[in-house]
C-alpha positions as a Markdown table, in Angstrom:
| # | Residue | x | y | z |
|---|---|---|---|---|
| 1 | Met | -13.5 | -18.3 | 17.2 |
| 2 | Lys | -10.5 | -17.7 | 15.1 |
| 3 | Glu | -8.9 | -21.0 | 16.2 |
| 4 | Thr | -12.1 | -23.1 | 15.4 |
| 5 | Leu | -12.4 | -21.4 | 12.2 |
| 6 | Ala | -8.4 | -22.5 | 11.5 |
| 7 | Glu | -9.3 | -26.1 | 12.5 |
| 8 | Leu | -12.2 | -26.2 | 10.0 |
| 9 | Glu | -9.9 | -24.7 | 7.3 |
| 10 | Arg | -7.2 | -27.3 | 8.1 |
| 11 | Trp | -10.0 | -30.1 | 8.4 |
| 12 | Gly | -11.3 | -29.2 | 4.9 |
| 13 | Ser | -7.8 | -29.1 | 3.3 |
| 14 | Asp | -7.2 | -32.7 | 4.9 |
| 15 | Val | -10.5 | -34.0 | 3.1 |
| 16 | Ile | -9.6 | -32.7 | -0.1 |
| 17 | Phe | -6.1 | -34.1 | -0.1 |
| 18 | Gly | -7.3 | -37.4 | 1.1 |
| 19 | Arg | -5.4 | -37.0 | 4.6 |
| 20 | Ala | -8.8 | -37.1 | 6.5 |
| 21 | Lys | -10.3 | -40.5 | 7.1 |
| 22 | Gly | -13.4 | -41.8 | 8.6 |
| 23 | Phe | -17.0 | -41.8 | 7.6 |
| 24 | Arg | -17.5 | -37.9 | 8.1 |
| 25 | Ala | -14.7 | -37.3 | 5.9 |
| 26 | Ser | -16.0 | -39.7 | 3.2 |
| 27 | Met | -19.4 | -38.0 | 3.3 |
| 28 | Met | -17.9 | -34.6 | 2.9 |
| 29 | Arg | -15.8 | -35.9 | 0.0 |
| 30 | Leu | -19.3 | -37.2 | -1.7 |
| 31 | Ala | -21.1 | -33.7 | -1.1 |
| 32 | Met | -18.0 | -31.9 | -2.6 |
| 33 | Ser | -18.0 | -34.1 | -5.7 |
| 34 | Ala | -21.6 | -33.1 | -6.3 |
| 35 | Leu | -20.9 | -29.3 | -5.8 |
| 36 | Ser | -17.7 | -29.8 | -8.3 |
| 37 | Gly | -20.3 | -30.7 | -11.2 |
| 38 | Val | -21.8 | -27.4 | -10.3 |
| 39 | Tyr | -18.6 | -25.4 | -10.3 |
| 40 | Arg | -17.5 | -26.9 | -13.6 |
| 41 | Val | -20.8 | -25.3 | -15.2 |
| 42 | Val | -20.1 | -21.9 | -13.5 |
| 43 | Val | -16.5 | -21.7 | -14.8 |
| 44 | Gln | -17.3 | -22.7 | -18.5 |
| 45 | Thr | -20.2 | -20.4 | -18.7 |
| 46 | Arg | -18.0 | -17.6 | -17.2 |
| 47 | Leu | -15.6 | -18.3 | -19.8 |
| 48 | Lys | -18.2 | -18.4 | -22.7 |
| 49 | Ile | -19.5 | -14.9 | -21.6 |
| 50 | Tyr | -16.0 | -13.3 | -22.1 |
| 51 | Arg | -15.4 | -15.1 | -25.2 |
| 52 | Lys | -18.7 | -14.0 | -26.6 |
| 53 | Arg | -17.9 | -10.8 | -25.3 |
| 54 | Trp | -21.3 | -10.5 | -23.5 |
| 55 | Arg | -19.2 | -8.8 | -21.1 |
| 56 | Gln | -16.3 | -6.6 | -22.1 |
| 57 | Gln | -12.8 | -7.0 | -21.1 |
| 58 | His | -10.7 | -3.7 | -20.1 |
| 59 | His | -7.8 | -2.7 | -22.2 |
| 60 | Leu | -5.6 | -0.3 | -20.2 |
| 61 | Gly | -3.4 | 0.4 | -23.4 |
| 62 | Thr | 0.0 | -1.2 | -22.1 |
| 63 | Leu | 1.5 | -4.5 | -21.8 |
| 64 | Val | -0.3 | -7.1 | -19.4 |
| 65 | Val | 1.1 | -10.7 | -18.9 |
| 66 | Ser | -0.6 | -13.1 | -16.5 |
| 67 | Ile | 1.1 | -15.8 | -14.3 |
| 68 | Gly | -1.4 | -18.3 | -13.1 |
| 69 | Asn | -2.2 | -21.8 | -13.0 |
| 70 | Leu | -5.2 | -24.6 | -13.2 |
| 71 | Thr | -4.9 | -25.5 | -9.4 |
| 72 | Val | -5.0 | -23.9 | -6.0 |
| 73 | Gly | -1.6 | -23.0 | -4.4 |
| 74 | Gly | 1.4 | -25.1 | -4.5 |
| 75 | Thr | 2.9 | -24.5 | -8.0 |
| 76 | Gly | 5.8 | -22.1 | -6.9 |
| 77 | Lys | 4.0 | -18.9 | -8.3 |
| 78 | Thr | 5.6 | -16.3 | -6.4 |
| 79 | Pro | 9.1 | -17.0 | -7.1 |
| 80 | Val | 8.4 | -17.1 | -11.0 |
| 81 | Val | 6.7 | -13.8 | -10.5 |
| 82 | Glu | 9.6 | -12.4 | -9.0 |
| 83 | Leu | 12.2 | -13.8 | -11.7 |
| 84 | Leu | 9.9 | -12.4 | -14.5 |
| 85 | Ala | 9.6 | -8.9 | -12.9 |
| 86 | Lys | 13.2 | -8.9 | -12.2 |
| 87 | Thr | 14.2 | -9.7 | -15.5 |
| 88 | Leu | 12.0 | -7.2 | -17.3 |
| 89 | Arg | 13.1 | -4.7 | -14.9 |
| 90 | Asp | 16.7 | -5.2 | -15.8 |
| 91 | Arg | 16.0 | -5.1 | -19.4 |
| 92 | Gly | 14.4 | -1.6 | -19.1 |
| 93 | Arg | 10.7 | -2.1 | -18.6 |
| 94 | Arg | 8.8 | -0.1 | -15.8 |
| 95 | Val | 7.0 | -3.1 | -14.1 |
| 96 | Ala | 4.2 | -2.9 | -11.7 |
| 97 | Ile | 2.9 | -6.1 | -10.2 |
| 98 | Leu | -1.0 | -6.4 | -9.5 |
| 99 | Ser | -2.1 | -8.6 | -6.8 |
| 100 | Arg | -5.3 | -9.5 | -5.3 |
| 101 | Gly | -3.8 | -9.3 | -1.7 |
| 102 | Tyr | -5.3 | -12.6 | -0.5 |
| 103 | Lys | -6.3 | -12.4 | 2.9 |
| 104 | Ser | -4.9 | -9.1 | 3.5 |
| 105 | Arg | -6.6 | -6.6 | 5.8 |
| 106 | Arg | -8.5 | -3.5 | 4.7 |
| 107 | Leu | -7.0 | -0.2 | 5.6 |
| 108 | Lys | -9.1 | 2.0 | 7.9 |
| 109 | Glu | -8.8 | 4.7 | 5.4 |
| 110 | Pro | -7.2 | 4.9 | 1.7 |
| 111 | Gln | -3.7 | 5.9 | 1.5 |
| 112 | Asn | -2.7 | 9.6 | 0.8 |
| 113 | Trp | -1.4 | 10.3 | -2.8 |
| 114 | Lys | -0.9 | 13.3 | -4.8 |
| 115 | Ser | -1.7 | 13.1 | -8.6 |
| 116 | Asn | 0.8 | 14.1 | -11.2 |
| 117 | Asp | -1.0 | 17.5 | -11.3 |
| 118 | Gly | -0.5 | 18.0 | -7.5 |
| 119 | Thr | -4.0 | 17.3 | -6.4 |
| 120 | Lys | -4.9 | 14.8 | -4.2 |
| 121 | Phe | -6.0 | 11.6 | -5.8 |
| 122 | Pro | -9.5 | 10.6 | -5.2 |
| 123 | Ala | -10.0 | 8.0 | -2.4 |
| 124 | Glu | -12.3 | 5.6 | -4.3 |
| 125 | Lys | -9.9 | 5.1 | -7.0 |
| 126 | Met | -7.1 | 4.8 | -4.5 |
| 127 | Pro | -6.0 | 0.8 | -4.4 |
| 128 | Lys | -3.6 | -0.5 | -1.6 |
| 129 | Leu | 0.1 | 0.6 | -2.8 |
| 130 | Val | 2.5 | -1.7 | -1.3 |
| 131 | Ser | 5.5 | -0.4 | -2.7 |
| 132 | Thr | 6.4 | 2.3 | -5.4 |
| 133 | Gly | 9.4 | 0.6 | -6.3 |
| 134 | Arg | 11.5 | 2.9 | -4.1 |
| 135 | Ala | 9.6 | 2.8 | -0.7 |
| 136 | Leu | 7.7 | 0.1 | 1.1 |
| 137 | Leu | 4.5 | 1.5 | 2.0 |
| 138 | Leu | 2.7 | -1.3 | 3.7 |
| 139 | Asp | 3.3 | -4.4 | 5.9 |
| 140 | Ser | 2.2 | -8.0 | 5.5 |
| 141 | Lys | -0.9 | -7.5 | 7.4 |
| 142 | Phe | -2.4 | -5.1 | 5.1 |
| 143 | Ala | -0.4 | -6.0 | 1.8 |
| 144 | Gly | -0.7 | -9.9 | 1.8 |
| 145 | Asp | 1.9 | -12.3 | 2.2 |
| 146 | Glu | 3.1 | -12.7 | -1.5 |
| 147 | Pro | 2.7 | -8.9 | -2.2 |
| 148 | Phe | 4.6 | -7.9 | 0.7 |
| 149 | Met | 7.4 | -10.7 | -0.1 |
| 150 | Leu | 7.7 | -9.5 | -3.7 |
| 151 | Ala | 7.9 | -5.9 | -2.7 |
| 152 | Arg | 10.5 | -6.5 | -0.1 |
| 153 | Asn | 12.8 | -8.2 | -2.6 |
| 154 | Leu | 12.2 | -6.2 | -5.9 |
| 155 | Asp | 13.6 | -2.8 | -6.0 |
| 156 | Gly | 12.7 | -0.9 | -8.7 |
| 157 | Val | 9.3 | -2.7 | -9.4 |
| 158 | Ala | 5.9 | -1.3 | -8.0 |
| 159 | Val | 3.2 | -3.5 | -6.0 |
| 160 | Val | -0.2 | -2.7 | -6.1 |
| 161 | Val | -2.9 | -4.6 | -4.4 |
| 162 | Asp | -6.7 | -4.6 | -5.0 |
| 163 | Lys | -9.3 | -7.2 | -5.7 |
| 164 | Asp | -10.3 | -4.9 | -8.8 |
| 165 | Arg | -7.0 | -5.4 | -10.8 |
| 166 | Val | -8.4 | -3.0 | -13.3 |
| 167 | Lys | -8.4 | -0.4 | -10.8 |
| 168 | Gly | -4.9 | -1.2 | -9.6 |
| 169 | Gly | -3.7 | -1.5 | -13.3 |
| 170 | Arg | -5.1 | 2.2 | -14.1 |
| 171 | Phe | -3.2 | 3.7 | -10.9 |
| 172 | Ala | 0.0 | 1.8 | -11.8 |
| 173 | Val | -0.2 | 3.2 | -15.5 |
| 174 | Gly | -1.4 | 6.6 | -14.7 |
| 175 | Gln | 0.3 | 7.4 | -11.4 |
| 176 | Leu | 3.5 | 5.3 | -11.2 |
| 177 | Gly | 4.3 | 5.4 | -15.2 |
| 178 | Ala | 4.4 | 1.6 | -15.4 |
| 179 | Asp | 4.6 | 0.1 | -19.0 |
| 180 | Thr | 4.3 | -3.4 | -18.1 |
| 181 | Leu | 1.8 | -4.9 | -15.6 |
| 182 | Val | 2.4 | -8.6 | -14.1 |
| 183 | Leu | -0.8 | -9.9 | -13.2 |
| 184 | Asp | -0.1 | -12.1 | -10.3 |
| 185 | Asp | -2.5 | -15.1 | -10.2 |
| 186 | Gly | -4.1 | -13.8 | -13.1 |
| 187 | Leu | -5.4 | -16.8 | -15.4 |
| 188 | Gln | -9.0 | -16.7 | -13.8 |
| 189 | Tyr | -9.0 | -13.0 | -13.8 |
| 190 | Leu | -10.9 | -12.2 | -17.1 |
| 191 | His | -12.0 | -8.7 | -16.3 |
| 192 | Leu | -8.6 | -7.4 | -17.6 |
| 193 | Ser | -7.4 | -8.4 | -21.2 |
| 194 | His | -4.3 | -10.1 | -21.2 |
| 195 | Gly | -1.7 | -10.0 | -23.7 |
| 196 | Met | 0.1 | -13.2 | -22.6 |
| 197 | Asp | -0.8 | -16.0 | -20.2 |
| 198 | Ile | 2.1 | -18.1 | -18.5 |
| 199 | Val | 0.6 | -21.0 | -16.6 |
| 200 | Leu | 2.6 | -22.9 | -14.3 |
| 201 | Val | 2.2 | -26.5 | -13.7 |
| 202 | Asp | 3.7 | -28.5 | -10.9 |
| 203 | Arg | 5.7 | -31.6 | -11.9 |
| 204 | Ser | 4.5 | -33.7 | -8.9 |
| 205 | Ala | 0.9 | -32.8 | -9.3 |
| 206 | Pro | 0.3 | -31.2 | -12.9 |
| 207 | Phe | -3.5 | -31.2 | -12.3 |
| 208 | Gly | -3.8 | -31.1 | -8.4 |
| 209 | Thr | -5.9 | -34.1 | -6.9 |
| 210 | Gly | -7.6 | -34.5 | -10.5 |
| 211 | Ala | -10.8 | -33.0 | -9.3 |
| 212 | Leu | -12.6 | -29.6 | -9.5 |
| 213 | Leu | -13.3 | -27.2 | -6.5 |
| 214 | Pro | -14.7 | -27.9 | -4.0 |
| 215 | Arg | -13.9 | -31.6 | -4.1 |
| 216 | Gly | -10.4 | -31.2 | -5.5 |
| 217 | Thr | -7.7 | -28.5 | -6.3 |
| 218 | Leu | -8.4 | -27.7 | -9.8 |
| 219 | Arg | -9.8 | -24.1 | -10.5 |
| 220 | Glu | -10.5 | -25.2 | -14.3 |
| 221 | Pro | -10.7 | -28.6 | -16.1 |
| 222 | Pro | -7.2 | -29.5 | -17.8 |
| 223 | Arg | -8.5 | -28.8 | -21.3 |
| 224 | Asn | -8.5 | -25.2 | -20.3 |
| 225 | Leu | -4.6 | -25.4 | -20.6 |
| 226 | Cys | -5.4 | -24.3 | -24.3 |
| 227 | Arg | -5.3 | -20.8 | -23.0 |
| 228 | Ala | -1.5 | -20.8 | -22.1 |
| 229 | Ser | 0.9 | -18.8 | -24.3 |
| 230 | Tyr | 3.7 | -20.2 | -22.4 |
| 231 | Ile | 3.8 | -23.1 | -20.1 |
| 232 | Leu | 6.2 | -23.8 | -17.1 |
| 233 | Ile | 6.6 | -27.0 | -15.5 |
| 234 | Thr | 7.7 | -26.1 | -11.9 |
| 235 | Lys | 9.7 | -28.1 | -9.2 |
| 236 | Cys | 11.5 | -30.1 | -11.8 |
| 237 | Asp | 14.5 | -32.4 | -10.6 |
| 238 | Gly | 16.5 | -32.9 | -13.8 |
| 239 | Thr | 14.8 | -36.0 | -14.7 |
| 240 | Pro | 12.9 | -36.2 | -18.2 |
| 241 | Asn | 9.4 | -35.0 | -18.1 |
| 242 | Asp | 8.6 | -36.9 | -21.5 |
| 243 | Ala | 5.4 | -38.3 | -20.2 |
| 244 | Leu | 4.1 | -35.0 | -18.3 |
| 245 | Ile | 4.9 | -32.9 | -21.7 |
| 246 | Glu | 2.9 | -35.5 | -23.7 |
| 247 | Lys | -0.2 | -35.1 | -21.4 |
| 248 | Leu | 0.2 | -31.3 | -21.5 |
| 249 | Arg | 0.4 | -31.5 | -25.5 |
| 250 | Arg | -3.2 | -33.1 | -25.4 |
| 251 | His | -4.6 | -29.6 | -24.2 |
| 252 | Asn | -2.1 | -27.4 | -25.6 |
| 253 | Arg | -0.3 | -28.3 | -28.8 |
| 254 | Val | 1.5 | -25.1 | -29.5 |
| 255 | Ala | 2.6 | -23.1 | -26.4 |
| 256 | Pro | 6.6 | -23.3 | -25.6 |
| 257 | Ile | 7.1 | -25.5 | -22.5 |
| 258 | Ile | 9.9 | -24.4 | -20.1 |
| 259 | Glu | 11.3 | -26.7 | -17.5 |
| 260 | Cys | 12.4 | -25.1 | -14.2 |
| 261 | Thr | 13.3 | -25.8 | -10.7 |
| 262 | His | 12.5 | -24.0 | -7.6 |
| 263 | Gly | 15.9 | -24.6 | -5.7 |
| 264 | Pro | 16.8 | -23.7 | -2.1 |
| 265 | Arg | 19.7 | -21.1 | -2.2 |
| 266 | Tyr | 20.3 | -20.1 | 1.5 |
| 267 | Leu | 18.9 | -19.9 | 4.9 |
| 268 | Glu | 18.0 | -16.4 | 6.6 |
| 269 | Glu | 17.4 | -15.7 | 10.1 |
| 270 | Val | 13.9 | -14.2 | 10.3 |
| 271 | Phe | 14.7 | -11.3 | 12.8 |
| 272 | Thr | 18.3 | -10.8 | 12.4 |
| 273 | Gly | 18.8 | -11.3 | 8.5 |
| 274 | Glu | 22.1 | -13.3 | 9.2 |
| 275 | Arg | 22.5 | -15.9 | 6.3 |
| 276 | Lys | 23.6 | -19.5 | 6.6 |
| 277 | Pro | 24.8 | -21.8 | 3.6 |
| 278 | Leu | 22.3 | -24.9 | 3.0 |
| 279 | Glu | 25.1 | -26.9 | 4.6 |
| 280 | Phe | 24.3 | -25.5 | 7.9 |
| 281 | Leu | 21.2 | -28.0 | 7.9 |
| 282 | Gln | 23.5 | -30.9 | 7.8 |
| 283 | Asp | 22.6 | -33.3 | 10.7 |
| 284 | Lys | 20.7 | -30.6 | 12.8 |
| 285 | Trp | 17.8 | -31.4 | 14.9 |
| 286 | Thr | 15.1 | -29.2 | 13.3 |
| 287 | Ala | 11.6 | -28.3 | 13.8 |
| 288 | Ala | 9.5 | -27.2 | 10.7 |
| 289 | Ile | 6.7 | -24.7 | 10.8 |
| 290 | Ser | 4.4 | -23.5 | 8.1 |
| 291 | Gly | 1.3 | -22.2 | 6.9 |
| 292 | Ile | 1.1 | -23.2 | 3.2 |
| 293 | Ala | -0.8 | -25.1 | 0.8 |
| 294 | Val | 1.6 | -28.0 | 0.5 |
| 295 | Pro | 3.6 | -28.4 | 3.6 |
| 296 | Glu | 4.8 | -31.8 | 2.6 |
| 297 | Gly | 7.0 | -30.5 | -0.2 |
| 298 | Phe | 8.8 | -27.9 | 2.1 |
| 299 | Glu | 9.6 | -30.7 | 4.8 |
| 300 | Arg | 10.9 | -32.8 | 2.2 |
| 301 | Ser | 13.3 | -30.0 | 0.9 |
| 302 | Ile | 15.0 | -29.2 | 4.2 |
| 303 | Glu | 15.2 | -33.0 | 4.7 |
| 304 | Lys | 17.0 | -33.7 | 1.6 |
| 305 | Leu | 19.5 | -30.8 | 2.8 |
| 306 | Gly | 20.4 | -33.1 | 5.5 |
| 307 | Ala | 18.1 | -31.7 | 8.3 |
| 308 | Arg | 16.8 | -34.1 | 11.1 |
| 309 | Val | 12.9 | -32.9 | 11.1 |
| 310 | Glu | 11.9 | -34.2 | 14.5 |
| 311 | Ile | 8.9 | -31.7 | 15.0 |
| 312 | Arg | 6.5 | -30.6 | 12.1 |
| 313 | Arg | 3.7 | -27.9 | 12.9 |
| 314 | Arg | 1.4 | -27.3 | 10.1 |
| 315 | Phe | -1.2 | -24.5 | 9.7 |
| 316 | Ser | -3.7 | -23.8 | 7.1 |
| 317 | Asp | -2.5 | -21.6 | 4.1 |
| 318 | His | -1.8 | -18.1 | 4.8 |
| 319 | His | -2.4 | -18.5 | 8.5 |
| 320 | Arg | -1.4 | -15.5 | 10.4 |
| 321 | Phe | 0.4 | -16.8 | 13.6 |
| 322 | Ser | -0.4 | -15.5 | 16.9 |
| 323 | Arg | 2.1 | -14.8 | 19.6 |
| 324 | Lys | 0.6 | -17.4 | 21.6 |
| 325 | Glu | 0.9 | -20.2 | 19.1 |
| 326 | Ile | 4.6 | -19.3 | 18.4 |
| 327 | Asp | 5.3 | -19.2 | 21.9 |
| 328 | Lys | 3.7 | -22.5 | 22.7 |
| 329 | Phe | 5.6 | -24.0 | 19.7 |
| 330 | Met | 9.0 | -22.3 | 20.8 |
| 331 | Glu | 8.5 | -24.1 | 24.3 |
| 332 | Arg | 8.0 | -27.3 | 22.5 |
| 333 | Cys | 11.4 | -26.8 | 20.6 |
| 334 | Ile | 13.1 | -26.1 | 23.6 |
| 335 | Glu | 11.7 | -29.2 | 25.7 |
| 336 | Arg | 12.8 | -31.6 | 22.6 |
| 337 | Asp | 16.2 | -29.9 | 22.3 |
| 338 | Met | 15.9 | -28.5 | 19.0 |
| 339 | Glu | 18.8 | -26.9 | 17.4 |
| 340 | Leu | 17.0 | -24.6 | 15.0 |
| 341 | Val | 13.5 | -24.0 | 13.5 |
| 342 | Val | 13.0 | -23.7 | 10.0 |
| 343 | Thr | 9.9 | -22.0 | 7.9 |
| 344 | Thr | 9.3 | -20.7 | 4.7 |
| 345 | Glu | 9.7 | -17.3 | 3.5 |
| 346 | Lys | 6.1 | -16.6 | 2.8 |
| 347 | Asp | 5.6 | -17.6 | 6.3 |
| 348 | Ala | 8.4 | -15.5 | 7.8 |
| 349 | Val | 6.8 | -12.2 | 6.8 |
| 350 | Arg | 3.9 | -13.0 | 9.3 |
| 351 | Phe | 6.1 | -14.5 | 11.8 |
| 352 | Pro | 5.7 | -12.5 | 15.3 |
| 353 | Arg | 8.8 | -12.2 | 17.5 |
| 354 | Pro | 8.4 | -14.9 | 20.3 |
| 355 | Lys | 8.9 | -14.0 | 24.1 |
| 356 | Glu | 12.1 | -15.7 | 23.8 |
| 357 | Ile | 14.3 | -16.6 | 21.0 |
| 358 | Thr | 16.4 | -19.6 | 22.8 |
| 359 | Val | 16.2 | -21.7 | 19.4 |
| 360 | Pro | 17.3 | -19.7 | 16.1 |
| 361 | Ile | 14.6 | -19.3 | 13.6 |
| 362 | Tyr | 15.4 | -19.4 | 9.7 |
| 363 | Phe | 13.4 | -19.3 | 6.7 |
| 364 | Leu | 14.6 | -21.3 | 3.6 |
| 365 | Arg | 15.2 | -18.8 | 0.6 |
| 366 | Ile | 13.9 | -20.6 | -2.8 |
| 367 | Glu | 14.7 | -19.2 | -6.2 |
| 368 | Val | 13.7 | -20.3 | -9.8 |
| 369 | Glu | 16.2 | -21.7 | -12.2 |
| 370 | Ile | 15.6 | -22.6 | -16.0 |
| 371 | Leu | 16.7 | -26.0 | -16.5 |
| 372 | Lys | 15.3 | -26.7 | -20.2 |
| 373 | Gly | 13.6 | -24.4 | -22.6 |
| 374 | His | 16.3 | -21.4 | -22.3 |
| 375 | Glu | 15.4 | -20.1 | -26.0 |
| 376 | Ala | 11.8 | -20.2 | -25.2 |
| 377 | Trp | 12.2 | -18.1 | -21.9 |
| 378 | Glu | 14.7 | -15.8 | -23.9 |
| 379 | Asp | 11.9 | -15.5 | -26.6 |
| 380 | Leu | 9.2 | -14.6 | -24.1 |
| 381 | Ile | 11.4 | -11.8 | -22.5 |
| 382 | Thr | 12.2 | -10.6 | -25.9 |
| 383 | Arg | 8.6 | -10.5 | -26.9 |
| 384 | Leu | 7.5 | -8.6 | -23.5 |
| 385 | Cys | 10.4 | -6.2 | -23.8 |
| 386 | His | 10.2 | -5.7 | -27.5 |
| 387 | Pro | 6.8 | -6.4 | -28.9 |
| 388 | Ser | 7.7 | -6.7 | -32.6 |
| 389 | Ala | 5.0 | -6.7 | -35.0 |
| 390 | Pro | 1.5 | -5.7 | -35.8 |
| 391 | Gly | -0.6 | -8.6 | -35.0 |
| 392 | Asp | 1.7 | -9.9 | -32.0 |
| 393 | Pro | -0.9 | -10.9 | -29.3 |
| 394 | Val | 1.4 | -9.5 | -26.7 |
| 395 | Leu | -0.2 | -5.9 | -27.6 |
| 396 | Arg | -3.4 | -6.6 | -29.1 |
| 397 | Tyr | -6.7 | -8.5 | -27.8 |
| 398 | Arg | -6.9 | -12.0 | -28.8 |
| 399 | Asp | -9.7 | -14.5 | -28.6 |
| 400 | Ala | -7.9 | -16.3 | -25.8 |
| 401 | Tyr | -11.0 | -18.0 | -24.4 |
| 402 | Ala | -12.2 | -19.9 | -27.2 |
| 403 | Leu | -12.3 | -23.2 | -25.8 |
């Protein structure tokens, strides 16, 4: 049953991205297009409800900055969340990351937590606490891939998971002493008021496939980019982005634009932690395995580093690998005389240990680097660390949803 659902999910993804061909795929795309019109009405109506304040947002009395995008997956959000949280932490802010914990498993019972007054914290108000900033408390199965990865990489930054980010935020502020909440994938989460919205745009596919869900990968129409306080163009390669910036300016004339690259830094062995320089990939016969939204980008990255990618195994986004799947994949690698296996860091956190590790398994570490817009980035950090003036929207409610 699990394998059947995974196959259907992969096929659905292939339909959306145009990889699936034939009559059945064409009919499915036609049906999805009709549903996209309904989805557009729902999205815009929801925004209007919050804009008109027919439904109230929650204000937690502290700084809330959202990092999100208009599309589903593939913009490199997690490395940006990590960079922002790390920078704010280093500038003296007490940071907590609030995440939904997509595809994480529910705990059998809430974690035990003692309130500041020594009493047991109420179970119904307890979110999943992945990290206090000093101790890692949950694995990727219960935390979710990205929250676990962030918690493992960020000392001194708390990570809290709950679908109700208001509940998670209250815990982070009241129990962990957080004064800065980073809302991971928060652009569409309107129940909690944001002081600032950082919106990521993938340089190679700025508006995804160009169609709204479920036909395409857009969560909102491109004109909703007007809600962005700052725009980060991700995965840049150093070439000019003038044409893209002109497109973005049609939807948002004032938000500072920052250009950054998601560059590989090193390889790390999944089970031993041994690190290798990127040159280690040169001319190596390589097997690539991943469960991410856009595997082609990952595979191109390791090819550019000189790897000879002979085997490509793709799973649906956030797929939790089984031991059987990995053992079968490793057997294939041995049969084809592969010299190493490479996966993504996000996939590495849910990679089961194979029965035999005859071929070494590494993940590619990716980090963000600002290419253009350093002053805008510094301005963003300064505003978050030292909200200056009365009227600065970082700390007060702003009518962000007037479209």
